[in-house]
Coordinates of C-alpha atoms in Angstrom, one line a residue:
M1 CA 4.7 -10.0 -22.0
S2 CA 2.9 -6.8 -21.5
R3 CA 4.4 -3.6 -22.8
I4 CA 5.5 0.0 -21.9
V5 CA 4.2 2.4 -24.9
G6 CA 4.5 5.9 -23.0
V7 CA 5.6 7.5 -19.6
S8 CA 5.5 11.0 -18.8
A9 CA 6.3 12.5 -15.2
A10 CA 5.8 16.1 -14.6
L11 CA 6.5 18.7 -11.5
P12 CA 4.8 21.7 -9.6
P13 CA 5.6 24.8 -11.7
N14 CA 8.2 26.1 -8.4
S15 CA 11.5 24.9 -8.7
Y16 CA 13.9 26.2 -6.2
A17 CA 18.1 25.3 -5.6
Q18 CA 18.5 23.3 -2.3
T19 CA 20.2 26.4 -1.1
E20 CA 17.3 28.9 -1.1
I21 CA 15.2 26.1 0.2
T22 CA 17.6 24.9 3.3
A23 CA 17.8 28.7 4.0
A24 CA 14.3 29.0 4.3
I25 CA 13.3 25.8 6.5
A26 CA 15.6 26.2 9.0
P27 CA 14.3 28.5 10.9
M28 CA 11.4 26.5 10.3
I29 CA 12.0 23.3 11.7
T30 CA 14.6 23.7 14.9
Q31 CA 15.7 26.8 17.2
D32 CA 18.6 25.1 17.4
A33 CA 22.0 26.4 16.1
S34 CA 23.4 23.4 16.1
K35 CA 20.9 21.5 14.6
Q36 CA 20.2 24.7 11.7
A37 CA 23.9 23.8 11.1
L38 CA 23.7 20.2 11.4
L39 CA 21.0 20.3 8.4
R40 CA 22.8 23.1 6.6
R41 CA 25.1 19.8 6.2
L42 CA 23.3 17.6 5.3
H43 CA 20.7 19.4 3.2
E44 CA 24.1 19.9 1.6
G45 CA 25.6 16.4 1.6
S46 CA 22.3 15.0 0.3
R47 CA 23.4 15.6 -3.7
V48 CA 20.7 17.5 -4.3
E49 CA 20.2 20.7 -5.9
R50 CA 17.2 21.8 -7.1
R51 CA 13.4 20.7 -5.6
H52 CA 9.9 21.5 -7.8
L53 CA 7.4 22.2 -4.8
V54 CA 3.4 22.4 -5.0
Q55 CA 4.0 25.5 -2.9
P56 CA 5.4 28.8 -3.2
I57 CA 8.2 28.1 -0.7
E58 CA 6.6 30.8 1.7
R59 CA 3.7 29.1 2.3
Y60 CA 6.0 26.6 4.2
L61 CA 6.8 28.9 7.0
E62 CA 2.7 29.2 7.7
G63 CA 1.4 26.8 10.0
Q64 CA -0.8 24.7 8.1
S65 CA -2.3 21.6 10.0
F66 CA -2.6 18.0 8.7
T67 CA -6.5 19.1 7.0
T68 CA -5.1 22.0 5.3
T69 CA -2.1 19.6 4.0
N70 CA -4.2 16.9 2.4
G71 CA -6.8 19.3 1.0
I72 CA -3.4 20.5 -1.0
F73 CA -2.8 17.2 -1.7
I74 CA -6.3 16.4 -3.3
E75 CA -6.6 19.1 -5.7
A76 CA -2.5 19.7 -6.5
A77 CA -2.3 16.4 -6.9
T78 CA -5.6 15.8 -9.4
D79 CA -4.2 18.7 -11.5
L80 CA -0.5 16.6 -11.4
A81 CA -1.4 13.4 -12.4
E82 CA -4.2 14.8 -15.1
E83 CA -0.9 16.4 -17.0
A84 CA 1.2 13.2 -16.5
L85 CA -1.4 10.7 -17.8
T86 CA -2.5 12.9 -20.5
A87 CA 1.2 13.1 -21.9
A88 CA 1.7 9.5 -21.8
L89 CA -1.5 8.6 -23.6
M90 CA -1.1 11.3 -26.3
Q91 CA 3.7 9.5 -26.1
A92 CA 1.4 6.2 -26.8
G93 CA -1.1 7.3 -29.1
I94 CA -4.2 5.8 -26.9
A95 CA -7.1 8.3 -26.4
A96 CA -8.5 8.1 -22.5
D97 CA -11.5 6.4 -23.0
E98 CA -9.0 3.0 -25.1
V99 CA -8.2 2.8 -20.9
D100 CA -9.0 -0.6 -19.0
F101 CA -7.9 0.3 -16.3
V102 CA -5.6 2.0 -13.7
L103 CA -3.4 2.1 -10.8
F104 CA -3.0 4.5 -9.1
T105 CA -0.3 4.8 -5.9
S106 CA 0.8 8.0 -3.9
V107 CA 2.0 7.6 -0.6
T108 CA 1.6 11.6 0.8
G109 CA -2.2 12.4 1.2
V110 CA -5.7 10.6 1.3
S111 CA -8.7 11.1 -1.1
A112 CA -11.8 9.7 -0.6
P113 CA -12.8 9.4 -3.5
S114 CA -9.0 8.4 -4.4
I115 CA -7.6 10.8 -7.1
D116 CA -8.0 8.1 -10.0
A117 CA -12.1 8.1 -9.4
L118 CA -11.3 12.1 -9.9
L119 CA -9.6 11.7 -12.9
V120 CA -12.6 10.0 -14.8
P121 CA -14.4 13.0 -15.6
R122 CA -11.5 14.9 -16.4
I123 CA -9.9 13.7 -18.9
G124 CA -12.6 11.2 -20.3
L125 CA -11.9 7.9 -18.8
R126 CA -14.7 5.4 -19.0
P127 CA -17.5 5.9 -16.5
D128 CA -17.1 1.5 -16.2
V129 CA -12.2 1.6 -16.5
K130 CA -11.0 -0.3 -13.1
R131 CA -9.5 1.2 -10.6
V132 CA -7.2 0.3 -7.8
P133 CA -5.3 3.3 -5.6
M134 CA -2.5 1.2 -4.0
F135 CA -1.3 3.3 -0.8
G136 CA 1.5 2.2 1.9
L137 CA 4.3 1.1 -0.6
G138 CA 5.7 4.5 -0.5
C139 CA 9.2 5.2 -2.6
V140 CA 8.7 1.5 -3.5
A141 CA 5.5 2.0 -5.6
G142 CA 6.5 3.7 -9.3
A143 CA 8.1 -0.3 -9.8
A144 CA 5.7 -2.1 -8.1
G145 CA 3.2 -0.5 -10.2
I146 CA 4.7 -1.9 -13.2
A147 CA 4.7 -5.4 -12.0
R148 CA 1.4 -5.1 -10.6
V149 CA -0.5 -3.7 -14.1
D150 CA 2.1 -6.1 -15.8
D151 CA 0.2 -8.8 -13.6
Y152 CA -3.3 -7.5 -15.0
L153 CA -2.4 -7.1 -18.7
A154 CA -1.0 -10.7 -18.4
G155 CA -5.4 -11.7 -18.5
H156 CA -5.9 -8.5 -20.5
P157 CA -3.9 -9.3 -24.0
M158 CA -5.7 -6.8 -26.1
G159 CA -6.4 -4.7 -22.6
V160 CA -4.5 -0.8 -22.4
A161 CA -3.9 0.0 -18.2
V162 CA -1.9 3.2 -17.1
L163 CA 0.2 3.6 -13.8
I164 CA 0.1 7.4 -11.9
S165 CA 1.9 7.8 -9.0
V166 CA 1.4 11.4 -7.2
E167 CA 3.6 13.2 -4.7
L168 CA 3.8 15.9 -2.6
C169 CA 6.7 14.8 0.0
S170 CA 7.0 19.0 0.7
L171 CA 4.0 18.9 2.9
T172 CA 5.1 16.4 5.2
V173 CA 7.8 18.0 6.6
Q174 CA 7.1 18.8 9.8
R175 CA 7.5 22.1 11.8
G176 CA 9.8 21.9 14.7
D177 CA 10.7 18.3 14.4
D178 CA 14.7 18.1 14.8
S179 CA 14.3 14.2 15.1
M180 CA 17.5 13.3 12.0
A181 CA 14.5 11.8 9.8
N182 CA 13.2 14.9 9.4
L183 CA 16.2 16.9 8.9
V184 CA 17.4 14.2 6.7
A185 CA 14.1 14.4 4.8
S186 CA 13.9 18.2 4.6
G187 CA 16.7 17.9 2.5
L188 CA 16.6 15.1 0.0
F189 CA 12.1 15.0 -1.0
G190 CA 11.0 16.6 -3.9
D191 CA 7.2 17.3 -5.3
G192 CA 6.6 15.1 -8.8
A193 CA 4.1 13.1 -10.4
A194 CA 4.9 10.4 -13.7
A195 CA 2.1 8.0 -15.6
V196 CA 3.1 4.9 -17.7
V197 CA 0.9 3.9 -20.2
M198 CA 0.8 0.1 -21.1
V199 CA -0.4 -3.1 -23.2
G200 CA -1.1 -6.2 -23.0
S201 CA 0.9 -8.5 -25.7
E202 CA -1.6 -8.8 -28.6
R203 CA -2.1 -5.2 -29.0
A204 CA 1.3 -4.9 -28.7
A205 CA 1.7 -7.2 -31.6
Q206 CA 0.2 -5.0 -33.4
R207 CA 1.1 -2.1 -33.2
P208 CA 4.4 0.2 -35.4
D209 CA 6.0 1.4 -32.5
D210 CA 8.5 -0.3 -30.3
G211 CA 8.7 0.3 -26.2
F212 CA 10.2 -2.1 -23.2
D213 CA 8.8 -5.2 -22.8
I214 CA 8.1 -6.5 -19.0
I215 CA 10.2 -9.8 -19.7
A216 CA 9.6 -11.0 -15.6
A217 CA 9.5 -9.5 -12.0
R218 CA 10.3 -10.1 -8.1
S219 CA 9.0 -8.9 -5.4
A220 CA 10.9 -9.5 -1.9
L221 CA 10.3 -7.9 2.0
Y222 CA 13.4 -7.4 4.4
P223 CA 12.2 -9.3 7.9
D224 CA 12.8 -7.3 11.4
T225 CA 12.8 -4.1 9.0
R226 CA 9.9 -2.4 9.5
H227 CA 11.7 0.1 11.7
V228 CA 14.2 1.3 8.7
L229 CA 12.1 3.0 6.6
G230 CA 7.9 4.5 6.7
F231 CA 5.2 7.0 8.0
N232 CA 3.9 7.2 10.9
P233 CA 0.3 8.7 10.5
G234 CA -0.2 11.8 13.6
E235 CA -2.1 15.4 14.6
T236 CA 0.7 17.5 12.2
G237 CA 0.4 14.8 9.3
F238 CA 3.1 11.8 8.2
R239 CA 5.7 12.2 10.3
I240 CA 8.4 10.0 8.0
V241 CA 11.0 6.5 9.4
L242 CA 14.0 7.6 8.0
T243 CA 17.0 5.3 8.9
A244 CA 20.2 4.5 8.1
G245 CA 19.5 1.3 8.0
V246 CA 18.2 0.9 4.1
A247 CA 21.5 1.0 2.6
D248 CA 22.5 -1.9 5.1
V249 CA 19.8 -3.8 4.1
V250 CA 20.3 -3.8 0.3
D251 CA 24.3 -4.4 1.2
E252 CA 23.3 -7.3 2.8
H253 CA 20.3 -8.0 0.3
F254 CA 19.9 -6.4 -2.8
G255 CA 23.3 -7.7 -4.8
T256 CA 21.8 -12.1 -4.3
D257 CA 18.7 -11.0 -4.8
M258 CA 19.4 -9.1 -8.2
T259 CA 22.0 -11.6 -9.1
Q260 CA 19.6 -13.9 -8.5
F261 CA 16.0 -12.4 -10.5
L262 CA 18.5 -12.2 -12.8
A263 CA 20.2 -15.1 -13.3
D264 CA 17.1 -17.0 -13.4
N265 CA 15.6 -15.1 -16.4
G266 CA 18.8 -16.0 -18.8
T267 CA 20.6 -13.3 -18.0
T268 CA 23.6 -11.5 -15.4
V269 CA 24.6 -8.4 -14.5
G270 CA 26.7 -7.6 -17.6
G271 CA 24.4 -8.3 -20.0
I272 CA 21.8 -5.7 -18.4
W273 CA 22.9 -2.2 -20.9
R274 CA 20.6 0.4 -18.5
W275 CA 19.8 0.3 -14.9
V276 CA 17.2 2.1 -14.0
A277 CA 17.4 3.0 -9.7
H278 CA 15.3 4.5 -7.5
P279 CA 16.9 7.8 -6.5
G280 CA 17.1 7.0 -2.7
G281 CA 19.5 9.1 -1.9
P282 CA 23.8 8.8 -1.5
R283 CA 24.1 6.0 0.5
V284 CA 21.2 3.4 -1.3
L285 CA 22.9 4.6 -5.0
D286 CA 25.9 3.7 -4.0
A287 CA 24.7 0.8 -1.6
F288 CA 23.4 -0.4 -5.6
S289 CA 26.8 -0.2 -6.9
D290 CA 28.9 -1.5 -4.9
A291 CA 26.6 -4.4 -4.4
L292 CA 26.3 -5.0 -8.1
R293 CA 30.1 -4.4 -8.7
L294 CA 28.7 -1.5 -11.3
P295 CA 30.6 0.1 -13.9
S296 CA 31.3 4.1 -12.1
D297 CA 28.9 5.7 -14.8
A298 CA 26.0 2.8 -14.5
L299 CA 23.5 4.7 -12.4
D300 CA 24.2 8.2 -13.5
A301 CA 20.3 9.1 -15.1
S302 CA 19.1 8.4 -11.4
W303 CA 22.3 10.8 -9.9
D304 CA 20.7 13.0 -12.6
S305 CA 17.5 12.8 -12.0
L306 CA 18.1 13.2 -7.5
A307 CA 20.2 16.3 -8.3
R308 CA 17.8 17.7 -10.5
V309 CA 14.7 16.9 -8.6
G310 CA 15.3 15.0 -5.2
N311 CA 14.1 12.2 -4.2
L312 CA 10.3 11.2 -5.1
S313 CA 9.2 8.9 -3.7
S314 CA 6.9 6.5 -6.2
A315 CA 7.2 9.0 -8.9
S316 CA 11.1 8.8 -8.7
V317 CA 12.3 5.2 -10.3
L318 CA 9.6 5.9 -13.6
H319 CA 11.2 9.6 -13.5
V320 CA 14.3 7.6 -14.5
L321 CA 12.7 5.7 -17.5
A322 CA 11.4 8.5 -19.3
D323 CA 14.6 10.8 -18.7
S324 CA 16.2 8.3 -19.6
I325 CA 14.2 6.7 -22.3
R326 CA 14.6 10.4 -23.7
D327 CA 18.1 10.9 -23.5
H328 CA 20.2 8.3 -25.1
P329 CA 17.3 6.2 -26.7
P330 CA 17.1 2.2 -26.9
V331 CA 18.2 -0.6 -29.7
A332 CA 16.7 -2.8 -30.4
D333 CA 17.2 -5.9 -27.8
E334 CA 18.2 -4.2 -24.8
L335 CA 17.8 -5.4 -21.3
C336 CA 16.8 -3.1 -19.0
A337 CA 16.6 -3.8 -14.9
L338 CA 13.9 -1.6 -13.2
F339 CA 14.3 -1.3 -9.1
A340 CA 13.4 -0.1 -6.1
L341 CA 12.9 -0.1 -2.2
G342 CA 10.3 1.1 0.0
P343 CA 8.7 0.6 3.7
G344 CA 8.7 -3.0 4.5
V345 CA 11.7 -3.3 3.8
C346 CA 10.7 -4.1 0.6
A347 CA 12.0 -4.4 -3.5
E348 CA 10.5 -4.6 -6.4
L349 CA 13.1 -6.0 -10.0
V350 CA 12.0 -5.7 -13.1
L351 CA 13.5 -6.7 -15.8
M352 CA 12.5 -4.9 -19.8
R353 CA 13.6 -5.5 -23.0
W354 CA 13.3 -2.8 -26.0
S355 CA 11.1 -4.7 -28.2
G356 CA 12.2 -4.4 -32.6
D357 CA 14.0 -5.9 -34.5
S358 CA 17.8 -6.2 -34.1
K359 CA 19.9 -4.5 -36.1

């Protein structure tokens, strides 16, 4: 089993209360008074209290082309990726030149060379490091990234691999678009990055510290759900596809899939001590909880993250993991279920156990 030995989150310095953001961007999105009133209600109901933005808020009021916003993405994403990965490597006690494999994910900007390539000289990764940039998985990519890094390390038990996620969702908010999807997204998504450092099983056995060992992972792609969640590229950038159907997909599939996944790995919902859920929004978190009949406080870490920074797409579940470990240090043999949904609609489920001797 591979092991997570470092996880760190990074946020842009521009931080605003939800009320400030709402007041500033409402006229940018629509001049219709009734639509502005709807936007305010949606923002108030999002359970988001504060968000970090990659630009000062006044910059969003200017007309910006996709060329401009994508240029901002490349520069800022590289900086945030460097910050997150440097901190995660320091936490793990691993030098940059020991990294063998890098998986980078984002769905809010594009770059060729990819952001991971730009990081190589900046933080001292080896020129022969293996790199896989991953685009299109959206919110599920934090969980899927852990699973795919685990796949790599299964064949490289002495290896060191990292996952990096950067999502600058604010750059995708559309001016003059009063569609329900844009009204909701403008009050839900924030900007942020995260990095995870993982080692193969043989290297993990040589380390004196503990971490979450990856027991198993499972992917699911649900039929006839393409219209529920995603992005449509256009002249002004990425226009979000977001419907209430996400919670319906959870209601229909998630409880059965998670229960079966846990059973196939010798445990049950009651055997999970720690739940790390992607904070997709209030309806989605409620649907997760209802599908599994969880205790009322089981997803507190996800609710707290949603309130403090909003939905960070693929980086969110990694922020929740980092916060959860920091605020509630795991104990030996503790089981953790980490999961997320993304465009497709697809799901990724990861089961982990905290290493160390039972106390």
